[in-house]
mmCIF file of C-alpha atoms in Angstrom:
data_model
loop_
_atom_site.group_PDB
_atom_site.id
_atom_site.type_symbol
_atom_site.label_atom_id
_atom_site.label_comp_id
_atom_site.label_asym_id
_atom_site.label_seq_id
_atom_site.Cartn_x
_atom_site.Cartn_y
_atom_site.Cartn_z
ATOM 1 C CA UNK A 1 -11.435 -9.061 -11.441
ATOM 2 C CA UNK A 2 -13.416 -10.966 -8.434
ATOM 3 C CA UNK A 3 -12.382 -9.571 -5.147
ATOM 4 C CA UNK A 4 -11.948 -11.801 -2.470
ATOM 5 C CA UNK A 5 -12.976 -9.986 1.015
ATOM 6 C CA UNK A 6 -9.659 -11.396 2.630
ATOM 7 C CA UNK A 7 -8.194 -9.734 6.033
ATOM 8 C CA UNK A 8 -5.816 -7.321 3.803
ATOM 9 C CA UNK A 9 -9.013 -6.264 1.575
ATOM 10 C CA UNK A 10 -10.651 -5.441 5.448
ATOM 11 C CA UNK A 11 -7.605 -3.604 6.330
ATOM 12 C CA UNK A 12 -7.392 -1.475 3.759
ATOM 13 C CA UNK A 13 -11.039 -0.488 3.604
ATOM 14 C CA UNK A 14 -10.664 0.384 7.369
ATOM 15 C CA UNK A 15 -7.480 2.548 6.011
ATOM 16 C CA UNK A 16 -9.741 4.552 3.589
ATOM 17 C CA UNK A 17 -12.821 5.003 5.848
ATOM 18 C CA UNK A 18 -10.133 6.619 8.338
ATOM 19 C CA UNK A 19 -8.221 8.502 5.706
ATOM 20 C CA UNK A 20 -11.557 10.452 5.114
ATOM 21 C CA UNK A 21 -11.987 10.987 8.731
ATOM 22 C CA UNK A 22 -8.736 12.755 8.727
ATOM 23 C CA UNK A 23 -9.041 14.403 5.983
ATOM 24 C CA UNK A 24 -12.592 15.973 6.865
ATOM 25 C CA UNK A 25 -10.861 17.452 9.844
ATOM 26 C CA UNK A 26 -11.437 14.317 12.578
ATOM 27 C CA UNK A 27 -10.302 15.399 15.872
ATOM 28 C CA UNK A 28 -8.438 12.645 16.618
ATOM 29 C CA UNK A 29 -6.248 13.359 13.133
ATOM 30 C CA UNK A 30 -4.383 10.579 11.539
ATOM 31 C CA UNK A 31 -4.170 8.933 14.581
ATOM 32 C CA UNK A 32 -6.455 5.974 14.084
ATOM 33 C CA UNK A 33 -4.918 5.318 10.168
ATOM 34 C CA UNK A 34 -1.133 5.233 11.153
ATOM 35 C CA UNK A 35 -2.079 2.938 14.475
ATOM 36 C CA UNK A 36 -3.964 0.707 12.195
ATOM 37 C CA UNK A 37 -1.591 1.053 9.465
ATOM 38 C CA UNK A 38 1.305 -0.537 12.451
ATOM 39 C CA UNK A 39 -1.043 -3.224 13.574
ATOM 40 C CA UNK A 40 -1.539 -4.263 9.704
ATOM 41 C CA UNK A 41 2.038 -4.171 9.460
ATOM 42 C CA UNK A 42 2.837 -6.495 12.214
ATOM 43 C CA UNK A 43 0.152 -8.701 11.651
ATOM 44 C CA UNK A 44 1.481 -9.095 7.972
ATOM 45 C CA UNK A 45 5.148 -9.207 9.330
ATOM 46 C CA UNK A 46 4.221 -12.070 12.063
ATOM 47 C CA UNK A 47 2.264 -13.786 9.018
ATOM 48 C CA UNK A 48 5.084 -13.832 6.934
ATOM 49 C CA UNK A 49 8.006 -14.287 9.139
ATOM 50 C CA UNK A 50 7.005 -14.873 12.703
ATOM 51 C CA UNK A 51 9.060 -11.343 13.690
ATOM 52 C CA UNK A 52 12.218 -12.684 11.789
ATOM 53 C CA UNK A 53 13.799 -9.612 10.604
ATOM 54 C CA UNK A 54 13.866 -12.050 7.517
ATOM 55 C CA UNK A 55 10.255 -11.407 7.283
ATOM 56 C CA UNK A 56 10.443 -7.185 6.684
ATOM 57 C CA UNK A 57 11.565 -7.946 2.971
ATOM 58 C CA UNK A 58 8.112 -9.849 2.369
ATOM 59 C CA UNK A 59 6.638 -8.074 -0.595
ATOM 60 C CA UNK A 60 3.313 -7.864 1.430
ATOM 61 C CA UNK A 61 5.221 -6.410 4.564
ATOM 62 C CA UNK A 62 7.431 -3.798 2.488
ATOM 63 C CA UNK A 63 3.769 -2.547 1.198
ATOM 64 C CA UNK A 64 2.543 -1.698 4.045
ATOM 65 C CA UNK A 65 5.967 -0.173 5.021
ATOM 66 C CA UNK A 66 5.549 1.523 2.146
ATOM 67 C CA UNK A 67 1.983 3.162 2.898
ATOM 68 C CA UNK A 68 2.856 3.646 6.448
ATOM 69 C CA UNK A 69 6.287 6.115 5.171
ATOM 70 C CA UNK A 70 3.736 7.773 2.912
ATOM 71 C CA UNK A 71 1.335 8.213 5.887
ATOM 72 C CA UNK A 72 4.141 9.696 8.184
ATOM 73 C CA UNK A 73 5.795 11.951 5.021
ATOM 74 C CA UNK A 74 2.259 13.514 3.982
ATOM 75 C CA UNK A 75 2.200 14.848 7.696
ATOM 76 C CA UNK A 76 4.159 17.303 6.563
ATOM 77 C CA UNK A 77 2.447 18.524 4.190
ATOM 78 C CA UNK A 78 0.652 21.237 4.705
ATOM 79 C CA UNK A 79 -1.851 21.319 1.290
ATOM 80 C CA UNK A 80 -3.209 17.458 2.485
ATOM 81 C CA UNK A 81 -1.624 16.672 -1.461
ATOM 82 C CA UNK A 82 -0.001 13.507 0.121
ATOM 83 C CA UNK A 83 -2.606 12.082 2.127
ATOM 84 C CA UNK A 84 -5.297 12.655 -0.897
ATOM 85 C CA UNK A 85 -2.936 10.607 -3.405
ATOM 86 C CA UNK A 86 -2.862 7.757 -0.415
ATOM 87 C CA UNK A 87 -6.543 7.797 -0.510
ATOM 88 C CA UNK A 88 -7.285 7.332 -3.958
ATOM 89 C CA UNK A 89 -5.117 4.725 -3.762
ATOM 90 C CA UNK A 90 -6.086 2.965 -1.127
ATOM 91 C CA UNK A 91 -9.864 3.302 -2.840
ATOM 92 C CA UNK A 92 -8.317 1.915 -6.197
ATOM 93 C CA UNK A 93 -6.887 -1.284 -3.609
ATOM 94 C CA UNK A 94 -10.629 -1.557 -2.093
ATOM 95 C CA UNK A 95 -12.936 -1.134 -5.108
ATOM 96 C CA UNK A 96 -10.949 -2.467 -7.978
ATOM 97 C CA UNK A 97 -8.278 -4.444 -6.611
ATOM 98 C CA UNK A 98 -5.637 -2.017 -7.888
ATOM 99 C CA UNK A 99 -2.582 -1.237 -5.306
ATOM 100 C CA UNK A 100 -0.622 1.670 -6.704
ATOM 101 C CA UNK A 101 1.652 1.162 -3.728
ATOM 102 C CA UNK A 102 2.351 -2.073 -4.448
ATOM 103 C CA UNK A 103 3.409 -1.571 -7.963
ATOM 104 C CA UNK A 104 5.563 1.366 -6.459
ATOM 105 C CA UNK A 105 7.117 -1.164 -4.611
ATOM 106 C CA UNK A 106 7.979 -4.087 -6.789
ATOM 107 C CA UNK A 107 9.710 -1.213 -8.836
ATOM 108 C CA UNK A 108 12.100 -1.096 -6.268
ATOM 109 C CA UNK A 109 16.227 -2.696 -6.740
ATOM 110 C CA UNK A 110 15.561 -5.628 -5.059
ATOM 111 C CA UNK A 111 12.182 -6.259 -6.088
ATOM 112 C CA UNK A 112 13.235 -6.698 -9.663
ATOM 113 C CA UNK A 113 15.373 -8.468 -12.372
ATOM 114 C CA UNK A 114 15.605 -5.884 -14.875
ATOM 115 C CA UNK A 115 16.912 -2.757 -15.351
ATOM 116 C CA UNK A 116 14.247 0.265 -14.472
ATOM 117 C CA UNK A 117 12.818 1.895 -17.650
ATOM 118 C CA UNK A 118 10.523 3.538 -18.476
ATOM 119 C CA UNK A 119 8.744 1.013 -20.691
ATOM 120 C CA UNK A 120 8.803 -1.089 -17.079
ATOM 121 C CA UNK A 121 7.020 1.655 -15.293
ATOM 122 C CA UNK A 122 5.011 1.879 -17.475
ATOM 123 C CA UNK A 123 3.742 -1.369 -17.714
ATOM 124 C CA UNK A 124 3.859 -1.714 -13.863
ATOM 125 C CA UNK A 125 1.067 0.845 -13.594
ATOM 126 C CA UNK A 126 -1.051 0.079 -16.661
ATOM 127 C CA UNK A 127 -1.189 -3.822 -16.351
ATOM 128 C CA UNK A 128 -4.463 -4.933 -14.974
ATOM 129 C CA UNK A 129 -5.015 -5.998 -11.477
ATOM 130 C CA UNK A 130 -4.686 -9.542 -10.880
ATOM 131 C CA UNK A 131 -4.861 -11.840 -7.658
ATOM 132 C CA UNK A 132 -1.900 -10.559 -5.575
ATOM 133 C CA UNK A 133 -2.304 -7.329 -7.311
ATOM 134 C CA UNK A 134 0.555 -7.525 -9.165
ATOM 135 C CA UNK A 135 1.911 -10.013 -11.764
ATOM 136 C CA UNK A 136 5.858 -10.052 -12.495
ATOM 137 C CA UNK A 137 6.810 -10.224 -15.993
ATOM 138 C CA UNK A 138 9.759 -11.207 -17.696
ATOM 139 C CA UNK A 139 10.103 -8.684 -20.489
#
């Protein structure tokens, strides 16, 4: 697939650069990633919804929701399992256009019309990335 080296694809290889900074013991922690990771999340909110509390269920908001909870939960974890997982996944988003995140998401109630299986899952993370990084399907 063709990236396109749009302001989310700039955002998310900012995320990763400071993800390994954390991770290789930067003073300044996860400080930088979750302050970015709130600035991406209102710039995507005020793109999508002008600060309409409309706008927070925006599939390219509640992403970056998304990575911002995991962000915030994997502080608490002591063994650095949490924040690893977010960084091969953010490198998957800025390499090879695959957002694990955002298929997490779109497996969520309201971001479906079928019932959750695991057949859906499965397909959700073994489909191919495609523009948007994720493609909706009807079966």
């Amino acid at each position: 697939m063709k990236q396109t080296r749009d302001t989310a694809w700039w955002y998310w290889l900012a995320s990763a650069v400071l993800l390994v900074q954390a991770l290789s013991g930067c003073p300044l922690g996860f400080t930088p990633v979750i302050v970015l990771t709130l600035i991406q999340t209102l710039h995507f909110w005020i793109r999508e919804g002008g600060l309409d509390p409309r706008g927070l269920a925006a599939f390219p908001v509640q992403v970056r929701i998304g990575y911002l909870s995991w962000l915030i939960a994997g502080l608490a974890d002591p063994t650095g399992l949490m924040h690893g997982i977010q960084l091969a996944g953010t490198s998957a988003m800025v390499l090879f256009g695959y957002c694990p995140m955002a298929r997490m998401v779109s497996l969520l109630p309201w971001n479906r019309r079928q019932a959750l299986s695991l057949r859906l899952v499965v397909r959700t993370f073994l489909q191919a990335p495609t523009a948007g990084n994720i493609r909706i399907q009807a079966n």
